[in-house]
PDB file of C-alpha atoms and ligand atoms in Angstrom:
ATOM      1  CA  UNK A 226      99.587  87.391  63.973  1.00 73.00           C
ATOM      2  CA  UNK A 227     102.529  86.625  66.274  1.00 90.00           C
ATOM      3  CA  UNK A 228     102.562  88.840  69.363  1.00 90.00           C
ATOM      4  CA  UNK A 229     105.970  90.343  68.596  1.00 93.00           C
ATOM      5  CA  UNK A 230     105.073  91.165  65.014  1.00 94.00           C
ATOM      6  CA  UNK A 231     101.783  92.663  66.127  1.00 94.00           C
ATOM      7  CA  UNK A 232     103.541  94.887  68.650  1.00 96.00           C
ATOM      8  CA  UNK A 233     106.112  96.044  66.073  1.00 96.00           C
ATOM      9  CA  UNK A 234     103.403  96.809  63.496  1.00 96.00           C
ATOM     10  CA  UNK A 235     101.374  98.651  66.107  1.00 96.00           C
ATOM     11  CA  UNK A 236     104.447 100.675  67.014  1.00 97.00           C
ATOM     12  CA  UNK A 237     104.939 101.675  63.355  1.00 97.00           C
ATOM     13  CA  UNK A 238     101.239 102.531  63.015  1.00 95.00           C
ATOM     14  CA  UNK A 239     101.282 104.741  66.147  1.00 95.00           C
ATOM     15  CA  UNK A 240     104.462 106.479  65.036  1.00 95.00           C
ATOM     16  CA  UNK A 241     102.803 107.350  61.727  1.00 93.00           C
ATOM     17  CA  UNK A 242      99.668 108.729  63.494  1.00 91.00           C
ATOM     18  CA  UNK A 243     101.544 110.835  66.071  1.00 91.00           C
ATOM     19  CA  UNK A 244     104.327 111.983  63.793  1.00 86.00           C
ATOM     20  CA  UNK A 245     104.858 115.713  63.945  1.00 86.00           C
ATOM     21  CA  UNK A 246     102.904 116.210  67.209  1.00 90.00           C
ATOM     22  CA  UNK A 247     104.271 119.129  69.219  1.00 91.00           C
ATOM     23  CA  UNK A 248     101.753 119.072  72.052  1.00 92.00           C
ATOM     24  CA  UNK A 249     103.648 116.595  74.264  1.00 93.00           C
ATOM     25  CA  UNK A 250     101.789 113.592  72.848  1.00 93.00           C
ATOM     26  CA  UNK A 251     104.467 112.568  70.386  1.00 95.00           C
ATOM     27  CA  UNK A 252     105.981 109.125  69.857  1.00 96.00           C
ATOM     28  CA  UNK A 253     108.478 109.603  72.712  1.00 96.00           C
ATOM     29  CA  UNK A 254     105.635 110.058  75.169  1.00 97.00           C
ATOM     30  CA  UNK A 255     104.241 106.691  74.026  1.00 97.00           C
ATOM     31  CA  UNK A 256     107.715 105.147  74.262  1.00 97.00           C
ATOM     32  CA  UNK A 257     108.202 106.370  77.866  1.00 98.00           C
ATOM     33  CA  UNK A 258     104.703 105.334  78.922  1.00 98.00           C
ATOM     34  CA  UNK A 259     105.178 101.885  77.423  1.00 98.00           C
ATOM     35  CA  UNK A 260     108.430 101.390  79.384  1.00 98.00           C
ATOM     36  CA  UNK A 261     106.911 102.672  82.615  1.00 98.00           C
ATOM     37  CA  UNK A 262     103.790 100.531  82.109  1.00 98.00           C
ATOM     38  CA  UNK A 263     105.806  97.388  81.489  1.00 98.00           C
ATOM     39  CA  UNK A 264     107.885  98.058  84.617  1.00 98.00           C
ATOM     40  CA  UNK A 265     104.816  98.701  86.798  1.00 98.00           C
ATOM     41  CA  UNK A 266     102.919  95.887  85.084  1.00 98.00           C
ATOM     42  CA  UNK A 267     105.642  93.384  86.039  1.00 98.00           C
ATOM     43  CA  UNK A 268     105.484  94.496  89.671  1.00 98.00           C
ATOM     44  CA  UNK A 269     101.783  93.660  89.919  1.00 97.00           C
ATOM     45  CA  UNK A 270     101.779  90.654  87.561  1.00 97.00           C
ATOM     46  CA  UNK A 271      99.491  92.275  85.010  1.00 97.00           C
ATOM     47  CA  UNK A 272      99.012  90.825  81.526  1.00 96.00           C
ATOM     48  CA  UNK A 273     102.030  92.478  79.866  1.00 97.00           C
ATOM     49  CA  UNK A 274     100.868  91.884  76.320  1.00 95.00           C
ATOM     50  CA  UNK A 275      97.629  93.753  76.991  1.00 95.00           C
ATOM     51  CA  UNK A 276      99.496  96.449  78.881  1.00 96.00           C
ATOM     52  CA  UNK A 277     101.968  96.986  76.042  1.00 97.00           C
ATOM     53  CA  UNK A 278      99.354  97.019  73.298  1.00 96.00           C
ATOM     54  CA  UNK A 279      97.115  99.421  75.228  1.00 96.00           C
ATOM     55  CA  UNK A 280     100.134 101.659  76.034  1.00 97.00           C
ATOM     56  CA  UNK A 281     101.034 101.892  72.365  1.00 97.00           C
ATOM     57  CA  UNK A 282      97.484 102.780  71.350  1.00 96.00           C
ATOM     58  CA  UNK A 283      96.441 104.864  74.372  1.00 94.00           C
ATOM     59  CA  UNK A 284      96.651 108.311  72.784  1.00 93.00           C
ATOM     60  CA  UNK A 285      95.605 107.833  69.189  1.00 91.00           C
ATOM     61  CA  UNK A 286      91.947 108.540  70.051  1.00 85.00           C
ATOM     62  CA  UNK A 287      92.685 111.039  72.827  1.00 74.00           C
ATOM     63  CA  UNK A 288      90.237 113.958  72.841  1.00 64.00           C
ATOM     64  CA  UNK A 289      93.163 116.390  73.294  1.00 66.00           C
ATOM     65  CA  UNK A 290      94.486 115.335  69.880  1.00 63.00           C
ATOM     66  CA  UNK A 291      91.381 114.413  67.944  1.00 59.00           C
ATOM     67  CA  UNK A 292      89.123 117.160  69.313  1.00 56.00           C
ATOM     68  CA  UNK A 293      86.345 114.645  69.976  1.00 55.00           C
ATOM     69  CA  UNK A 294      85.568 112.387  72.923  1.00 50.00           C
ATOM     70  CA  UNK A 295      87.906 109.432  72.929  1.00 51.00           C
ATOM     71  CA  UNK A 296      85.585 106.944  71.279  1.00 61.00           C
ATOM     72  CA  UNK A 297      88.371 104.436  70.621  1.00 65.00           C
ATOM     73  CA  UNK A 298      87.501 104.091  66.948  1.00 87.00           C
ATOM     74  CA  UNK A 299      91.046 104.315  65.571  1.00 89.00           C
ATOM     75  CA  UNK A 300      92.358 101.844  68.108  1.00 91.00           C
ATOM     76  CA  UNK A 301      89.449  99.486  67.520  1.00 91.00           C
ATOM     77  CA  UNK A 302      89.811  99.596  63.742  1.00 92.00           C
ATOM     78  CA  UNK A 303      93.522  98.907  64.048  1.00 94.00           C
ATOM     79  CA  UNK A 304      93.012  95.950  66.406  1.00 94.00           C
ATOM     80  CA  UNK A 305      90.399  94.433  64.066  1.00 93.00           C
ATOM     81  CA  UNK A 306      92.738  94.900  61.100  1.00 93.00           C
ATOM     82  CA  UNK A 307      95.358  92.939  63.034  1.00 92.00           C
ATOM     83  CA  UNK A 308      92.905  90.101  63.541  1.00 92.00           C
ATOM     84  CA  UNK A 309      92.421  90.621  67.282  1.00 92.00           C
ATOM     85  CA  UNK A 310      89.154  88.972  68.346  1.00 91.00           C
ATOM     86  CA  UNK A 311      86.173  91.052  69.430  1.00 91.00           C
ATOM     87  CA  UNK A 312      86.518  90.147  73.087  1.00 92.00           C
ATOM     88  CA  UNK A 313      90.224  91.073  73.349  1.00 91.00           C
ATOM     89  CA  UNK A 314      89.778  94.206  71.243  1.00 92.00           C
ATOM     90  CA  UNK A 315      86.986  95.371  73.548  1.00 91.00           C
ATOM     91  CA  UNK A 316      89.182  94.605  76.564  1.00 92.00           C
ATOM     92  CA  UNK A 317      92.063  96.676  75.200  1.00 93.00           C
ATOM     93  CA  UNK A 318      89.761  99.570  74.283  1.00 91.00           C
ATOM     94  CA  UNK A 319      88.278  99.372  77.800  1.00 90.00           C
ATOM     95  CA  UNK A 320      91.765  99.737  79.289  1.00 92.00           C
ATOM     96  CA  UNK A 321      92.498 102.745  77.066  1.00 92.00           C
ATOM     97  CA  UNK A 322      89.127 104.344  77.818  1.00 89.00           C
ATOM     98  CA  UNK A 323      89.839 104.316  81.555  1.00 87.00           C
ATOM     99  CA  UNK A 324      93.249 105.965  81.321  1.00 86.00           C
ATOM    100  CA  UNK A 325      92.642 109.666  80.883  1.00 78.00           C
ATOM    101  CA  UNK A 326      92.222 112.316  83.560  1.00 71.00           C
ATOM    102  CA  UNK A 327      88.786 113.935  83.361  1.00 72.00           C
ATOM    103  CA  UNK A 328      88.900 116.764  85.900  1.00 72.00           C
ATOM    104  CA  UNK A 329      89.969 117.334  89.511  1.00 72.00           C
ATOM    105  CA  UNK A 330      86.596 116.278  90.917  1.00 71.00           C
ATOM    106  CA  UNK A 331      85.950 113.361  88.549  1.00 72.00           C
ATOM    107  CA  UNK A 332      86.649 109.866  89.903  1.00 74.00           C
ATOM    108  CA  UNK A 333      88.707 107.786  87.438  1.00 75.00           C
ATOM    109  CA  UNK A 334      89.490 104.918  89.829  1.00 77.00           C
ATOM    110  CA  UNK A 335      89.370 101.573  88.071  1.00 79.00           C
ATOM    111  CA  UNK A 336      89.558  97.984  89.248  1.00 85.00           C
ATOM    112  CA  UNK A 337      90.928  96.651  85.939  1.00 92.00           C
ATOM    113  CA  UNK A 338      94.534  95.799  86.795  1.00 95.00           C
ATOM    114  CA  UNK A 339      95.987  96.607  83.353  1.00 96.00           C
ATOM    115  CA  UNK A 340      94.143  99.921  83.367  1.00 95.00           C
ATOM    116  CA  UNK A 341      95.525 100.830  86.783  1.00 95.00           C
ATOM    117  CA  UNK A 342      99.014 100.110  85.474  1.00 97.00           C
ATOM    118  CA  UNK A 343      98.605 102.176  82.332  1.00 97.00           C
ATOM    119  CA  UNK A 344      96.889 105.013  84.136  1.00 96.00           C
ATOM    120  CA  UNK A 345      99.826 105.287  86.559  1.00 96.00           C
ATOM    121  CA  UNK A 346     102.379 105.145  83.731  1.00 97.00           C
ATOM    122  CA  UNK A 347     100.602 107.837  81.704  1.00 97.00           C
ATOM    123  CA  UNK A 348     100.218 110.055  84.763  1.00 96.00           C
ATOM    124  CA  UNK A 349     103.857 109.640  85.767  1.00 98.00           C
ATOM    125  CA  UNK A 350     104.795 111.061  82.363  1.00 98.00           C
ATOM    126  CA  UNK A 351     102.522 114.022  83.105  1.00 97.00           C
ATOM    127  CA  UNK A 352     104.450 115.037  86.239  1.00 98.00           C
ATOM    128  CA  UNK A 353     108.097 115.761  87.151  1.00 98.00           C
ATOM    129  CA  UNK A 354     110.554 117.457  84.776  1.00 98.00           C
ATOM    130  CA  UNK A 355     109.075 115.798  81.707  1.00 98.00           C
ATOM    131  CA  UNK A 356     105.560 116.600  82.851  1.00 98.00           C
ATOM    132  CA  UNK A 357     106.474 120.281  83.210  1.00 98.00           C
ATOM    133  CA  UNK A 358     107.991 120.337  79.704  1.00 98.00           C
ATOM    134  CA  UNK A 359     104.935 118.589  78.256  1.00 97.00           C
ATOM    135  CA  UNK A 360     102.486 120.845  80.062  1.00 97.00           C
ATOM    136  CA  UNK A 361     103.989 124.012  78.623  1.00 97.00           C
ATOM    137  CA  UNK A 362     104.259 122.413  75.160  1.00 96.00           C
ATOM    138  CA  UNK A 363     100.565 121.501  75.339  1.00 95.00           C
ATOM    139  CA  UNK A 364      99.550 124.947  76.634  1.00 95.00           C
ATOM    140  CA  UNK A 365     101.507 126.621  73.812  1.00 94.00           C
ATOM    141  CA  UNK A 366      99.954 124.342  71.231  1.00 93.00           C
ATOM    142  CA  UNK A 367      96.498 125.480  72.408  1.00 91.00           C
ATOM    143  CA  UNK A 368      97.340 129.172  72.598  1.00 93.00           C
ATOM    144  CA  UNK A 369      97.302 129.291  76.384  1.00 93.00           C
ATOM    145  CA  UNK A 370      99.308 131.869  78.316  1.00 95.00           C
ATOM    146  CA  UNK A 371     101.966 130.859  80.822  1.00 97.00           C
ATOM    147  CA  UNK A 372     100.557 132.510  83.926  1.00 97.00           C
ATOM    148  CA  UNK A 373      98.028 135.150  84.923  1.00 96.00           C
ATOM    149  CA  UNK A 374      97.772 135.849  88.668  1.00 95.00           C
ATOM    150  CA  UNK A 375      94.271 137.245  88.183  1.00 95.00           C
ATOM    151  CA  UNK A 376      92.906 133.887  86.985  1.00 92.00           C
ATOM    152  CA  UNK A 377      92.580 131.390  89.857  1.00 87.00           C
ATOM    153  CA  UNK A 378      92.707 127.608  89.298  1.00 86.00           C
ATOM    154  CA  UNK A 379      89.350 125.839  89.030  1.00 82.00           C
ATOM    155  CA  UNK A 380      88.493 122.362  90.364  1.00 80.00           C
ATOM    156  CA  UNK A 381      86.440 120.905  87.495  1.00 77.00           C
ATOM    157  CA  UNK A 382      83.742 118.558  88.641  1.00 74.00           C
ATOM    158  CA  UNK A 383      82.830 117.312  85.195  1.00 76.00           C
ATOM    159  CA  UNK A 384      84.753 116.313  82.072  1.00 75.00           C
ATOM    160  CA  UNK A 385      82.975 118.821  79.798  1.00 75.00           C
ATOM    161  CA  UNK A 386      84.094 121.841  81.790  1.00 74.00           C
ATOM    162  CA  UNK A 387      87.587 120.434  82.185  1.00 70.00           C
ATOM    163  CA  UNK A 388      87.900 120.013  78.406  1.00 73.00           C
ATOM    164  CA  UNK A 389      86.640 123.552  77.757  1.00 72.00           C
ATOM    165  CA  UNK A 390      89.166 125.229  80.048  1.00 77.00           C
ATOM    166  CA  UNK A 391      91.382 127.864  78.437  1.00 83.00           C
ATOM    167  CA  UNK A 392      93.191 128.885  81.634  1.00 89.00           C
ATOM    168  CA  UNK A 393      96.936 129.638  81.713  1.00 95.00           C
ATOM    169  CA  UNK A 394      99.280 126.691  81.980  1.00 96.00           C
ATOM    170  CA  UNK A 395     100.366 127.311  85.582  1.00 97.00           C
ATOM    171  CA  UNK A 396      96.737 126.711  86.629  1.00 95.00           C
ATOM    172  CA  UNK A 397      97.019 123.222  85.193  1.00 94.00           C
ATOM    173  CA  UNK A 398      99.452 122.314  87.985  1.00 96.00           C
ATOM    174  CA  UNK A 399      96.676 122.867  90.541  1.00 95.00           C
ATOM    175  CA  UNK A 400      93.839 121.527  88.389  1.00 92.00           C
ATOM    176  CA  UNK A 401      95.607 118.274  87.565  1.00 92.00           C
ATOM    177  CA  UNK A 402      99.344 117.721  87.984  1.00 96.00           C
ATOM    178  CA  UNK A 403      99.692 118.213  91.757  1.00 96.00           C
ATOM    179  CA  UNK A 404      96.696 115.933  92.348  1.00 94.00           C
ATOM    180  CA  UNK A 405      98.103 112.939  90.485  1.00 95.00           C
ATOM    181  CA  UNK A 406     100.444 111.704  93.222  1.00 96.00           C
ATOM    182  CA  UNK A 407      97.528 110.838  95.490  1.00 95.00           C
ATOM    183  CA  UNK A 408      95.590 109.151  92.686  1.00 93.00           C
ATOM    184  CA  UNK A 409      98.240 106.582  91.838  1.00 95.00           C
ATOM    185  CA  UNK A 410      96.749 103.085  91.846  1.00 95.00           C
ATOM    186  CA  UNK A 411      99.847 100.920  92.280  1.00 97.00           C
ATOM    187  CA  UNK A 412     102.553 100.830  94.926  1.00 97.00           C
ATOM    188  CA  UNK A 413     105.312 101.409  92.362  1.00 98.00           C
ATOM    189  CA  UNK A 414     103.348 104.273  90.800  1.00 98.00           C
ATOM    190  CA  UNK A 415     103.019 105.933  94.214  1.00 98.00           C
ATOM    191  CA  UNK A 416     106.741 105.591  94.907  1.00 98.00           C
ATOM    192  CA  UNK A 417     107.796 106.965  91.523  1.00 98.00           C
ATOM    193  CA  UNK A 418     105.313 109.837  91.781  1.00 98.00           C
ATOM    194  CA  UNK A 419     106.765 111.180  95.064  1.00 98.00           C
ATOM    195  CA  UNK A 420     110.016 112.523  93.619  1.00 97.00           C
ATOM    196  CA  UNK A 421     108.382 113.879  90.483  1.00 98.00           C
ATOM    197  CA  UNK A 422     105.772 115.625  92.627  1.00 98.00           C
ATOM    198  CA  UNK A 423     108.438 117.237  94.836  1.00 98.00           C
ATOM    199  CA  UNK A 424     110.282 118.477  91.754  1.00 98.00           C
ATOM    200  CA  UNK A 425     107.131 120.235  90.497  1.00 98.00           C
ATOM    201  CA  UNK A 426     106.720 121.903  93.880  1.00 98.00           C
ATOM    202  CA  UNK A 427     110.304 123.168  93.681  1.00 98.00           C
ATOM    203  CA  UNK A 428     109.700 124.388  90.146  1.00 98.00           C
ATOM    204  CA  UNK A 429     106.618 126.357  91.259  1.00 98.00           C
ATOM    205  CA  UNK A 430     108.455 127.869  94.238  1.00 98.00           C
ATOM    206  CA  UNK A 431     111.229 129.050  91.936  1.00 98.00           C
ATOM    207  CA  UNK A 432     108.709 130.314  89.366  1.00 98.00           C
ATOM    208  CA  UNK A 433     106.933 132.531  91.922  1.00 97.00           C
ATOM    209  CA  UNK A 434     110.224 133.728  93.406  1.00 97.00           C
ATOM    210  CA  UNK A 435     111.330 134.944  89.972  1.00 97.00           C
ATOM    211  CA  UNK A 436     107.864 136.339  89.203  1.00 97.00           C
ATOM    212  CA  UNK A 437     107.731 138.378  92.400  1.00 95.00           C
ATOM    213  CA  UNK A 438     111.306 139.655  92.521  1.00 90.00           C
TER     214      UNK A 438
HETATM  215 NI1   NI B1467      99.260 109.694  77.164  1.00 53.49          NI
END
C-alpha cells in the first residue's frame, strides 16, 4: 500500500475507534499529537513515516481506554491488515509501547529516536491549557473528584499502583503533569514544555487562591 493511502486509511480507522471518547483521548488528541510529533521528528531527523503511523495508532490500545495493559493487539492487527511486514509492525508497536507514562517513580526513558519524539509529543498534549482540560475530562470520566485537601499526592513507584489510583484530579498534577517537563527527551520538547509547565503552575496558584478565599 502507498504510504499516503496507508496513513489516510489509518486515520479513518483510528477516528472510528476513538469516536465518542470524552476522556481526553478523542481524535483531536491524536491529531494534535501527530502534528507535534511531526514537528519534533523533523527537528531530530527521525523517520517521519514511522513517527506519523505510531502517532496515529498510539492510543488505540491504551490501558486507560481499553482497561487492560496496552498489549498492542489492535495496532498490530491493523498493521498486518495493511500489509506491513512483521519487522516494521514490531518496530511501530515497540514505539507505541514506550510512549505512556507509568508512574512518577517509573523510568520510561528510551533510546529509540522515534519513541522519544512521540513520547514528547504525547506528553506535551498532557500539559498546558489543553493538558488541564484533558486532565479534568479524564478525571470526570472515571468518577474522580476535583480536589480533596485531605488526600495528599502519591509518588507511584510501579505501574500497577499508578493505574489503580482513584485520587482527585488535582493530585494528578503532582503525580504526573508537573514532572513531565524534566522528562522531555528532545530539545524541542523541552523548549515547548517550559511555557506549558508555567501555565499549569499559574493555574494551580489561582485554584488555591480561590479555594482558600
Ligand atoms: Ni495519547
